[in-house]
Amino acid sequence: MEPIMEIIINGKAYPVEVPGDTPLLWFIREEVGLFGTRFGCGQALCGACTIHVGGVPRRACVLPVRDVLGQEVTTIEGLSGQNGELHPVQQAWIEQNVPQCGYCQSGQIMSAVALLKAQPNPTDDQIDAAMSGNLCRCGTYPRIRKAIKLAAQNAQPPKPEATEPAATKEEAKP
Amino acid sequence: MMDRRAFLKLVAAAGGGILLGINTTGCTSAQVKRMRSVADQSGAFQPNAYLTITPEGRVILASPKAEMGQGVWTGLATLVAEELEVPMSAIEPFHAPAMDEFRTSVGEASIDTYGLVGMQITGGSSSLPESYFALRRAAATAREMLITVAAKRFGVSRASCVAQDGKVIIPNTPQALGYGELTKEAAALEIVEEPKLKARKDFKIIGKGVTRVDARAKVDGTAVFGGDVRVEGMVTAYVIHPPTLGAQASKVDEGQARQSPGVVDIFAFERGVAVIAQKYWQARRAALMLKIEWKGGILAGLDTDALTKAATKRVKEPGNTIRDDGDVDSVFERDDLTVVEAVYSVPYLAHAPMEPQNCVAHVKKDGSAEIWAPIQSPTLAQEVASRLLDVHRDMIKVNTTMLGGGFGRRLAPDFVAEALMLSRRVKKPVRVMWSREDDTQQGYYRPLAVNLMRGAVDKGGRTRALLYRSASQPIVKDQSPFISGIFADWIPLLSKRLITRANLGFINTGSFPDILATEGARDTPYVIPNVRVQHIPIRTRLPVAFWRSVGHSFNAFVMESFIDELALAAKADPVEYRRGMLGDSPRHLAVLDKVVEISGWDKTDPPAGYSRGVAVHKAFGTYVAEVVEAGVFDNKIKVGRVFCAVDCGVVVNPDVVRAQMESAVIFGLSSALMQEITLKDGKVQQGNFDTYPALRMHDSPRQIEVHLMESDERPFGVGEPGLPPVLPALANAIYAATGTRLRSLPLQKAWDNRSSEAAK
């Protein structure tokens, strides 16, 4: 069986022509040329390199490409829509003026998107647990927390009018 | 149609030595010449170094200040948008190249900032005070000239026209001309020298909420940091730095490294052993195969434990006197006063920005060079390059990339020198990307300091005398003998500039380092009749530098902790005790009173297990008072809520001020709780974020409440002032919660070792 020597990144297949021990982070940055995924520590301690593999958040700096062959990877660049529309989490980030230096924010956003997929209405403790792997030296944590809650709120289907019958709830899908 | 690159070429050409003088909005013939030339080439209107308005109506803002997260681009854009009458969204900031025009002028430097005169530099929370009038004038100049052109075109008086939303209009008529239609003619006018600035009551944008101008690029991954720069023909270097600073490789066993894919070269040089490859991981993979023997080093087995012990002993003897009011000695000898004495100690600290140091450097055949790097001072980078390559600084082109955090570390251009050395050697553009360990271990730390405090309180509870004596390593000196002359010339220049504008008589070249070491202490606002401030310089060859809030970063901890100790001796509430001595400082009093109000100080109960600590401190012209709620649970210090009242004068971007307070609080708490750089046998003990940790989401305060004081005073900066008070407020809260006074940082370590700390 021929091993699949490609990785699918943001929906596009890229051939892997580097040694298998090359971390996905450097494949993304130097082979594919996507720079939004950042290098902060190289030891999976800071989360700046967070991407999704099959929708699951992973630290790309310690993930060798040989372990991701044939899989679907999403980077920060893959969050936007076809016409460059921002993901709701990115929009919430802007609304709350979250970023300062911005270097950690790709990783923060990727972790937050995964959190909200798993927990559409996360509690403070769930936010802590999901986000504590992502360091921010500029101290944007309080705003990240607010932005996650805002994104969660924005994703809720609009509440029906109090006087309308229950059946209308179905029609009011977002 | 002029694109960004063409514009940059023009700006760079104009800035390279042609322009003399330091007046950024005036009318030197060189500025007029440049304005006409830019209009000829592209139709754009460039009345000064800051602003270019294109025929498409884009407003391109050359920022001499480095955007490192503190929001300076947003601040400058706000000032421009206000006076130029354009929406924020029309403004495109970029990092200006090194230009003589951007070397701060005497008139615009803040009296409370230091060392910034004569340099294009970002630091000391000085960007806003320097820019508040300069940027407004630059924008108002452009506005006036555009109105003049439009009025002529409309055939009406200037007074009939109004600038609004990027257009000049005649109100109540459909007559409107977009700025882009006016640029060519505006560039033919005389530059307006004294434009009219808006009255505060007419502000539409200053003081209001705006979205950060860099928010979008920082959430969609497009912001360009140093590691994202690509230069044709570039190779990548992985540098193995020696285990102790300044050591040289005596033996390099390459093994199979040279055969490793992509490797171009391997060699030892002044700063370690370099592996040059096409790509980063290729270089790093090969680097791991090397076996290196090192010899020498400049730190002579430096041991910070031993250094702290020696400093603790030394600080008991007198030092260089910087301030001596009254007669502290005779007061301390009185037997009717309570004398309190305490020794505080703080460690070396690394900055640990999220983006490790990196630089792309290209030394060219003609001896000129170009660099791309996250730097806080193009001037310093140029100086270092110029000295290293032995060329005039006009031969050095500096491109500042977006900074992934600065905190003062990006002032020291050691990583720039390193990249230049490598490029010169391999004769290609070279990118150097440091590892996290490199970033933690290469020095330029916040200095270690040991402080002796002695105070005397009378029976009425009044403080009669205060002695502050600090032993610390002065920041400004020749720090890098293994890169000869890196800072030597720079120091006298700095001191000279300070002499001419400082109004404090004791400043001279010799004392300048003491000013940074004792700032926040020697200028205490507390009215105490007898005050002595002394400094003892510690000399090591470990490079030290500016760390967010510099001397204030430890002097507030020392002063505001000790004031609480004096309050205890006076049997007084910490707030009332301070109020009693702040009679000469209404702005200190005001923020103190405000933070008492918003925290509920003694009116409400903190959450169970938590107690409150307070501190008030002025740094870089901005006054901040903080209350921290903290407690110790299962021997772990936990921080609850933090309250902050800030008076920075006129507020330009309220949300940026809030964000900077949040930022400084969390950055300060990281250092307060868990950070230290220690050395044993000349080797730094810390490496990655496991051994040099920082606060994470789960141990940060969930609530940081910030109150901005209303003010008409001239604005001062906010990047640093929120940091100093958080450390003593935390230490004071821990005392209130536990009865244990912690006098050394980091506090969790001090708590863990507290059987040897004096309690009470």
Tab-separated table of C-alpha atoms in Angstrom, chain B residues 7 42 74 83 116 190 199 202 259 316 383 413 466 470 508-509 515 520 544 565 568 673 751 754:
chain	number	residue	atom	x	y	z
B	7	PHE	CA	6.211	54.990	-1.270
B	42	SER	CA	3.080	59.799	-7.729
B	74	THR	CA	-4.070	53.107	17.127
B	83	GLU	CA	-7.308	66.616	13.040
B	116	LEU	CA	14.809	59.242	24.328
B	190	GLU	CA	3.760	76.458	1.148
B	199	ALA	CA	-10.455	72.402	20.949
B	202	ASP	CA	-14.796	69.396	19.543
B	259	GLN	CA	25.432	15.931	5.194
B	316	LYS	CA	23.941	47.508	55.346
B	383	GLU	CA	24.290	52.368	15.390
B	413	PRO	CA	20.206	44.982	19.310
B	466	LEU	CA	13.019	57.274	55.676
B	470	SER	CA	19.527	50.061	46.950
B	508	ASN	CA	25.862	63.846	35.534
B	509	THR	CA	27.350	61.056	33.495
B	515	ILE	CA	18.604	57.620	38.244
B	520	GLY	CA	10.137	55.541	41.859
B	544	VAL	CA	21.081	44.140	31.928
B	565	GLU	CA	5.141	48.070	57.255
B	568	LEU	CA	1.573	48.711	60.795
B	673	LEU	CA	4.429	35.230	41.609
B	751	TRP	CA	6.082	31.915	50.720
B	754	ARG	CA	8.923	31.504	54.672
